[in-house]
mmCIF file of the C-alpha atoms, coordinates in Angstrom:
data_MODEL
# 
_entry.id   MODEL 
# 
loop_
_atom_site.group_PDB 
_atom_site.id 
_atom_site.type_symbol 
_atom_site.label_atom_id 
_atom_site.label_alt_id 
_atom_site.label_comp_id 
_atom_site.label_asym_id 
_atom_site.label_entity_id 
_atom_site.label_seq_id 
_atom_site.pdbx_PDB_ins_code 
_atom_site.Cartn_x 
_atom_site.Cartn_y 
_atom_site.Cartn_z 
_atom_site.occupancy 
_atom_site.B_iso_or_equiv 
_atom_site.pdbx_formal_charge 
_atom_site.auth_seq_id 
_atom_site.auth_comp_id 
_atom_site.auth_asym_id 
_atom_site.auth_atom_id 
_atom_site.pdbx_PDB_model_num 
ATOM 1   C CA . MET A 1 1   ? 105.208 -38.088 -102.105 1.00 0.00 ? 1   MET A CA 1 
ATOM 2   C CA . ARG A 1 2   ? 103.244 -34.531 -102.395 1.00 0.00 ? 2   ARG A CA 1 
ATOM 3   C CA . ALA A 1 3   ? 99.623  -34.113 -102.479 1.00 0.00 ? 3   ALA A CA 1 
ATOM 4   C CA . LEU A 1 4   ? 97.272  -31.360 -104.177 1.00 0.00 ? 4   LEU A CA 1 
ATOM 5   C CA . THR A 1 5   ? 94.186  -30.725 -102.846 1.00 0.00 ? 5   THR A CA 1 
ATOM 6   C CA . ILE A 1 6   ? 91.343  -29.687 -105.197 1.00 0.00 ? 6   ILE A CA 1 
ATOM 7   C CA . ARG A 1 7   ? 87.745  -28.697 -104.468 1.00 0.00 ? 7   ARG A CA 1 
ATOM 8   C CA . GLN A 1 8   ? 84.974  -30.800 -105.886 1.00 0.00 ? 8   GLN A CA 1 
ATOM 9   C CA . PRO A 1 9   ? 83.288  -31.449 -108.329 1.00 0.00 ? 9   PRO A CA 1 
ATOM 10  C CA . TRP A 1 10  ? 86.834  -31.197 -109.766 1.00 0.00 ? 10  TRP A CA 1 
ATOM 11  C CA . ALA A 1 11  ? 88.794  -33.695 -107.998 1.00 0.00 ? 11  ALA A CA 1 
ATOM 12  C CA . SER A 1 12  ? 86.067  -36.491 -109.158 1.00 0.00 ? 12  SER A CA 1 
ATOM 13  C CA . ALA A 1 13  ? 86.469  -34.963 -112.564 1.00 0.00 ? 13  ALA A CA 1 
ATOM 14  C CA . ILE A 1 14  ? 90.185  -35.573 -112.843 1.00 0.00 ? 14  ILE A CA 1 
ATOM 15  C CA . ALA A 1 15  ? 89.731  -39.231 -110.873 1.00 0.00 ? 15  ALA A CA 1 
ATOM 16  C CA . HIS A 1 16  ? 86.568  -40.159 -112.889 1.00 0.00 ? 16  HIS A CA 1 
ATOM 17  C CA . GLY A 1 17  ? 86.429  -38.023 -115.746 1.00 0.00 ? 17  GLY A CA 1 
ATOM 18  C CA . SER A 1 18  ? 88.197  -36.631 -118.527 1.00 0.00 ? 18  SER A CA 1 
ATOM 19  C CA . LYS A 1 19  ? 89.809  -33.625 -116.820 1.00 0.00 ? 19  LYS A CA 1 
ATOM 20  C CA . ARG A 1 20  ? 93.709  -33.341 -117.353 1.00 0.00 ? 20  ARG A CA 1 
ATOM 21  C CA . THR A 1 21  ? 94.306  -29.830 -116.521 1.00 0.00 ? 21  THR A CA 1 
ATOM 22  C CA . GLU A 1 22  ? 93.858  -28.327 -112.965 1.00 0.00 ? 22  GLU A CA 1 
ATOM 23  C CA . ASN A 1 23  ? 93.992  -24.729 -113.207 1.00 0.00 ? 23  ASN A CA 1 
ATOM 24  C CA . ARG A 1 24  ? 96.003  -22.754 -110.658 1.00 0.00 ? 24  ARG A CA 1 
ATOM 25  C CA . SER A 1 25  ? 97.085  -18.958 -110.185 1.00 0.00 ? 25  SER A CA 1 
ATOM 26  C CA . TRP A 1 26  ? 100.678 -20.149 -109.593 1.00 0.00 ? 26  TRP A CA 1 
ATOM 27  C CA . PRO A 1 27  ? 102.937 -22.189 -111.827 1.00 0.00 ? 27  PRO A CA 1 
ATOM 28  C CA . ALA A 1 28  ? 103.627 -25.834 -110.872 1.00 0.00 ? 28  ALA A CA 1 
ATOM 29  C CA . PRO A 1 29  ? 107.364 -25.936 -108.810 1.00 0.00 ? 29  PRO A CA 1 
ATOM 30  C CA . ALA A 1 30  ? 109.328 -27.365 -111.568 1.00 0.00 ? 30  ALA A CA 1 
ATOM 31  C CA . LYS A 1 31  ? 110.788 -29.780 -108.657 1.00 0.00 ? 31  LYS A CA 1 
ATOM 32  C CA . HIS A 1 32  ? 107.455 -31.625 -109.012 1.00 0.00 ? 32  HIS A CA 1 
ATOM 33  C CA . LEU A 1 33  ? 107.288 -31.752 -112.588 1.00 0.00 ? 33  LEU A CA 1 
ATOM 34  C CA . GLY A 1 34  ? 106.972 -35.345 -113.777 1.00 0.00 ? 34  GLY A CA 1 
ATOM 35  C CA . THR A 1 35  ? 106.576 -36.704 -110.568 1.00 0.00 ? 35  THR A CA 1 
ATOM 36  C CA . ARG A 1 36  ? 103.561 -39.042 -109.070 1.00 0.00 ? 36  ARG A CA 1 
ATOM 37  C CA . ILE A 1 37  ? 101.360 -36.851 -107.140 1.00 0.00 ? 37  ILE A CA 1 
ATOM 38  C CA . LEU A 1 38  ? 98.188  -37.492 -104.918 1.00 0.00 ? 38  LEU A CA 1 
ATOM 39  C CA . ILE A 1 39  ? 94.655  -35.979 -105.920 1.00 0.00 ? 39  ILE A CA 1 
ATOM 40  C CA . HIS A 1 40  ? 92.750  -34.846 -102.280 1.00 0.00 ? 40  HIS A CA 1 
ATOM 41  C CA . ALA A 1 41  ? 89.379  -34.075 -102.720 1.00 0.00 ? 41  ALA A CA 1 
ATOM 42  C CA . ALA A 1 42  ? 88.975  -31.080 -100.250 1.00 0.00 ? 42  ALA A CA 1 
ATOM 43  C CA . ALA A 1 43  ? 86.437  -30.617 -97.465  1.00 0.00 ? 43  ALA A CA 1 
ATOM 44  C CA . SER A 1 44  ? 84.666  -27.759 -99.322  1.00 0.00 ? 44  SER A CA 1 
ATOM 45  C CA . GLU A 1 45  ? 83.071  -27.598 -103.015 1.00 0.00 ? 45  GLU A CA 1 
ATOM 46  C CA . ASP A 1 46  ? 84.047  -25.134 -105.522 1.00 0.00 ? 46  ASP A CA 1 
ATOM 47  C CA . ARG A 1 47  ? 81.436  -22.448 -105.570 1.00 0.00 ? 47  ARG A CA 1 
ATOM 48  C CA . THR A 1 48  ? 81.517  -21.812 -109.071 1.00 0.00 ? 48  THR A CA 1 
ATOM 49  C CA . PRO A 1 49  ? 78.589  -22.791 -111.236 1.00 0.00 ? 49  PRO A CA 1 
ATOM 50  C CA . ARG A 1 50  ? 78.681  -26.540 -112.233 1.00 0.00 ? 50  ARG A CA 1 
ATOM 51  C CA . PRO A 1 51  ? 79.294  -27.040 -115.181 1.00 0.00 ? 51  PRO A CA 1 
ATOM 52  C CA . SER A 1 52  ? 81.283  -24.069 -116.406 1.00 0.00 ? 52  SER A CA 1 
ATOM 53  C CA . ARG A 1 53  ? 79.858  -22.376 -119.703 1.00 0.00 ? 53  ARG A CA 1 
ATOM 54  C CA . ASP A 1 54  ? 83.206  -23.349 -121.028 1.00 0.00 ? 54  ASP A CA 1 
ATOM 55  C CA . VAL A 1 55  ? 82.812  -27.240 -120.778 1.00 0.00 ? 55  VAL A CA 1 
ATOM 56  C CA . PRO A 1 56  ? 80.652  -28.988 -123.192 1.00 0.00 ? 56  PRO A CA 1 
ATOM 57  C CA . LEU A 1 57  ? 77.972  -30.908 -121.659 1.00 0.00 ? 57  LEU A CA 1 
ATOM 58  C CA . GLU A 1 58  ? 79.125  -34.274 -122.760 1.00 0.00 ? 58  GLU A CA 1 
ATOM 59  C CA . LEU A 1 59  ? 82.166  -33.893 -120.529 1.00 0.00 ? 59  LEU A CA 1 
ATOM 60  C CA . THR A 1 60  ? 80.221  -33.490 -117.512 1.00 0.00 ? 60  THR A CA 1 
ATOM 61  C CA . ARG A 1 61  ? 77.318  -35.742 -118.254 1.00 0.00 ? 61  ARG A CA 1 
ATOM 62  C CA . ASP A 1 62  ? 77.900  -38.075 -115.827 1.00 0.00 ? 62  ASP A CA 1 
ATOM 63  C CA . MET A 1 63  ? 79.002  -35.955 -113.163 1.00 0.00 ? 63  MET A CA 1 
ATOM 64  C CA . ASP A 1 64  ? 75.890  -36.424 -111.008 1.00 0.00 ? 64  ASP A CA 1 
ATOM 65  C CA . ILE A 1 65  ? 76.797  -40.122 -110.974 1.00 0.00 ? 65  ILE A CA 1 
ATOM 66  C CA . TRP A 1 66  ? 80.891  -39.165 -109.730 1.00 0.00 ? 66  TRP A CA 1 
ATOM 67  C CA . PRO A 1 67  ? 81.578  -39.676 -105.964 1.00 0.00 ? 67  PRO A CA 1 
ATOM 68  C CA . ASP A 1 68  ? 81.200  -36.733 -104.043 1.00 0.00 ? 68  ASP A CA 1 
ATOM 69  C CA . THR A 1 69  ? 83.957  -37.473 -101.601 1.00 0.00 ? 69  THR A CA 1 
ATOM 70  C CA . ARG A 1 70  ? 85.423  -35.184 -99.349  1.00 0.00 ? 70  ARG A CA 1 
ATOM 71  C CA . SER A 1 71  ? 88.642  -34.792 -97.297  1.00 0.00 ? 71  SER A CA 1 
ATOM 72  C CA . ALA A 1 72  ? 90.490  -37.860 -99.026  1.00 0.00 ? 72  ALA A CA 1 
ATOM 73  C CA . ILE A 1 73  ? 92.897  -38.719 -101.280 1.00 0.00 ? 73  ILE A CA 1 
ATOM 74  C CA . VAL A 1 74  ? 90.662  -39.825 -104.898 1.00 0.00 ? 74  VAL A CA 1 
ATOM 75  C CA . ALA A 1 75  ? 93.540  -40.629 -107.372 1.00 0.00 ? 75  ALA A CA 1 
ATOM 76  C CA . VAL A 1 76  ? 97.090  -40.648 -108.347 1.00 0.00 ? 76  VAL A CA 1 
ATOM 77  C CA . ALA A 1 77  ? 98.226  -38.754 -111.521 1.00 0.00 ? 77  ALA A CA 1 
ATOM 78  C CA . THR A 1 78  ? 101.643 -37.604 -113.101 1.00 0.00 ? 78  THR A CA 1 
ATOM 79  C CA . LEU A 1 79  ? 102.125 -33.681 -112.887 1.00 0.00 ? 79  LEU A CA 1 
ATOM 80  C CA . ALA A 1 80  ? 103.170 -33.944 -116.862 1.00 0.00 ? 80  ALA A CA 1 
ATOM 81  C CA . GLY A 1 81  ? 103.589 -30.069 -117.391 1.00 0.00 ? 81  GLY A CA 1 
ATOM 82  C CA . CYS A 1 82  ? 102.766 -26.490 -116.741 1.00 0.00 ? 82  CYS A CA 1 
ATOM 83  C CA . HIS A 1 83  ? 102.167 -23.658 -118.733 1.00 0.00 ? 83  HIS A CA 1 
ATOM 84  C CA . PHE A 1 84  ? 100.568 -20.299 -118.966 1.00 0.00 ? 84  PHE A CA 1 
ATOM 85  C CA . ASP A 1 85  ? 97.240  -20.591 -120.603 1.00 0.00 ? 85  ASP A CA 1 
ATOM 86  C CA . ASN A 1 86  ? 98.004  -19.699 -124.752 1.00 0.00 ? 86  ASN A CA 1 
ATOM 87  C CA . ARG A 1 87  ? 94.360  -21.184 -125.573 1.00 0.00 ? 87  ARG A CA 1 
ATOM 88  C CA . CYS A 1 88  ? 95.484  -24.668 -125.841 1.00 0.00 ? 88  CYS A CA 1 
ATOM 89  C CA . CYS A 1 89  ? 94.032  -26.791 -122.989 1.00 0.00 ? 89  CYS A CA 1 
ATOM 90  C CA . THR A 1 90  ? 90.261  -26.207 -123.990 1.00 0.00 ? 90  THR A CA 1 
ATOM 91  C CA . PRO A 1 91  ? 87.570  -27.198 -122.211 1.00 0.00 ? 91  PRO A CA 1 
ATOM 92  C CA . TRP A 1 92  ? 88.988  -27.616 -118.974 1.00 0.00 ? 92  TRP A CA 1 
ATOM 93  C CA . GLY A 1 93  ? 91.971  -25.089 -119.265 1.00 0.00 ? 93  GLY A CA 1 
ATOM 94  C CA . MET A 1 94  ? 90.676  -21.565 -118.079 1.00 0.00 ? 94  MET A CA 1 
ATOM 95  C CA . SER A 1 95  ? 91.706  -18.184 -119.265 1.00 0.00 ? 95  SER A CA 1 
ATOM 96  C CA . ASP A 1 96  ? 94.433  -16.360 -117.500 1.00 0.00 ? 96  ASP A CA 1 
ATOM 97  C CA . TYR A 1 97  ? 95.623  -19.440 -115.345 1.00 0.00 ? 97  TYR A CA 1 
ATOM 98  C CA . TYR A 1 98  ? 98.534  -21.684 -115.135 1.00 0.00 ? 98  TYR A CA 1 
ATOM 99  C CA . HIS A 1 99  ? 97.695  -25.186 -116.704 1.00 0.00 ? 99  HIS A CA 1 
ATOM 100 C CA . TRP A 1 100 ? 99.033  -27.931 -115.044 1.00 0.00 ? 100 TRP A CA 1 
ATOM 101 C CA . GLU A 1 101 ? 99.007  -30.853 -117.163 1.00 0.00 ? 101 GLU A CA 1 
ATOM 102 C CA . LEU A 1 102 ? 98.007  -34.209 -115.594 1.00 0.00 ? 102 LEU A CA 1 
ATOM 103 C CA . ALA A 1 103 ? 98.687  -37.696 -116.800 1.00 0.00 ? 103 ALA A CA 1 
ATOM 104 C CA . ASP A 1 104 ? 98.757  -41.229 -115.920 1.00 0.00 ? 104 ASP A CA 1 
ATOM 105 C CA . VAL A 1 105 ? 95.387  -40.584 -113.552 1.00 0.00 ? 105 VAL A CA 1 
ATOM 106 C CA . ALA A 1 106 ? 94.254  -43.494 -111.465 1.00 0.00 ? 106 ALA A CA 1 
ATOM 107 C CA . ALA A 1 107 ? 91.189  -43.461 -109.588 1.00 0.00 ? 107 ALA A CA 1 
ATOM 108 C CA . LEU A 1 108 ? 91.708  -45.396 -105.982 1.00 0.00 ? 108 LEU A CA 1 
ATOM 109 C CA . PRO A 1 109 ? 89.206  -48.164 -105.407 1.00 0.00 ? 109 PRO A CA 1 
ATOM 110 C CA . GLU A 1 110 ? 88.625  -46.735 -101.900 1.00 0.00 ? 110 GLU A CA 1 
ATOM 111 C CA . PRO A 1 111 ? 89.512  -43.233 -101.268 1.00 0.00 ? 111 PRO A CA 1 
ATOM 112 C CA . VAL A 1 112 ? 91.852  -42.654 -98.209  1.00 0.00 ? 112 VAL A CA 1 
ATOM 113 C CA . PRO A 1 113 ? 90.564  -40.313 -95.832  1.00 0.00 ? 113 PRO A CA 1 
ATOM 114 C CA . ALA A 1 114 ? 93.117  -37.468 -95.169  1.00 0.00 ? 114 ALA A CA 1 
ATOM 115 C CA . LYS A 1 115 ? 93.335  -33.809 -94.032  1.00 0.00 ? 115 LYS A CA 1 
ATOM 116 C CA . GLY A 1 116 ? 94.096  -31.542 -97.158  1.00 0.00 ? 116 GLY A CA 1 
ATOM 117 C CA . ALA A 1 117 ? 96.169  -28.359 -96.888  1.00 0.00 ? 117 ALA A CA 1 
ATOM 118 C CA . LEU A 1 118 ? 97.025  -25.457 -99.235  1.00 0.00 ? 118 LEU A CA 1 
ATOM 119 C CA . GLY A 1 119 ? 99.234  -25.642 -101.891 1.00 0.00 ? 119 GLY A CA 1 
ATOM 120 C CA . PHE A 1 120 ? 101.327 -29.053 -102.292 1.00 0.00 ? 120 PHE A CA 1 
ATOM 121 C CA . TRP A 1 121 ? 101.582 -30.592 -99.046  1.00 0.00 ? 121 TRP A CA 1 
ATOM 122 C CA . THR A 1 122 ? 102.993 -33.916 -97.648  1.00 0.00 ? 122 THR A CA 1 
ATOM 123 C CA . PRO A 1 123 ? 100.656 -36.720 -96.781  1.00 0.00 ? 123 PRO A CA 1 
ATOM 124 C CA . PRO A 1 124 ? 101.298 -38.437 -93.191  1.00 0.00 ? 124 PRO A CA 1 
ATOM 125 C CA . ALA A 1 125 ? 103.097 -41.658 -93.894  1.00 0.00 ? 125 ALA A CA 1 
ATOM 126 C CA . ASP A 1 126 ? 99.962  -44.213 -92.890  1.00 0.00 ? 126 ASP A CA 1 
ATOM 127 C CA . VAL A 1 127 ? 97.873  -42.224 -95.772  1.00 0.00 ? 127 VAL A CA 1 
ATOM 128 C CA . VAL A 1 128 ? 100.744 -42.494 -98.456  1.00 0.00 ? 128 VAL A CA 1 
ATOM 129 C CA . ASN A 1 129 ? 101.003 -46.507 -97.267  1.00 0.00 ? 129 ASN A CA 1 
ATOM 130 C CA . ALA A 1 130 ? 97.355  -46.804 -97.711  1.00 0.00 ? 130 ALA A CA 1 
ATOM 131 C CA . VAL A 1 131 ? 97.740  -45.222 -101.267 1.00 0.00 ? 131 VAL A CA 1 
ATOM 132 C CA . CYS A 1 132 ? 100.356 -47.683 -102.400 1.00 0.00 ? 132 CYS A CA 1 
ATOM 133 C CA . VAL A 1 133 ? 98.428  -50.807 -101.134 1.00 0.00 ? 133 VAL A CA 1 
ATOM 134 C CA . GLN A 1 134 ? 95.814  -49.819 -103.318 1.00 0.00 ? 134 GLN A CA 1 
ATOM 135 C CA . GLN A 1 135 ? 98.021  -49.217 -106.145 1.00 0.00 ? 135 GLN A CA 1 
ATOM 136 C CA . THR A 1 136 ? 100.632 -51.719 -105.874 1.00 0.00 ? 136 THR A CA 1 
ATOM 137 C CA . GLY A 1 137 ? 99.618  -53.833 -103.351 1.00 0.00 ? 137 GLY A CA 1 
ATOM 138 C CA . VAL A 1 138 ? 102.582 -53.304 -101.266 1.00 0.00 ? 138 VAL A CA 1 
ATOM 139 C CA . ALA A 1 139 ? 103.140 -50.318 -98.455  1.00 0.00 ? 139 ALA A CA 1 
ATOM 140 C CA . TRP A 1 140 ? 106.301 -48.152 -99.027  1.00 0.00 ? 140 TRP A CA 1 
# 
């Protein structure tokens, strides 16, 4: 299982909000499309103004009560697809970026501490097991 590190508040917007598009400057690797991935909240926060003026207020109204978890796995999702911006993924899709489509998002009841990395990365077995126990009650 692979993980993707996302800065806050966007990791929480995926786990606890309605964000189902992750914006990246590079396309999602084809071999990961259709697979379950771990959503990792980065240690640092995004310095972009929050919320973006492109994101309607009603989608971020509860942002202040979303957990501000850092350096931990916060959700599991399916990487359902990827395409270059064609103005279809509003309000979360940004212009001139690849839109990574997320589906079947499940927030973890308890975040699992983990050190992240750039790009896709492979979490240690103990981290994957801690996530799996929360999702299925069974370690892998």
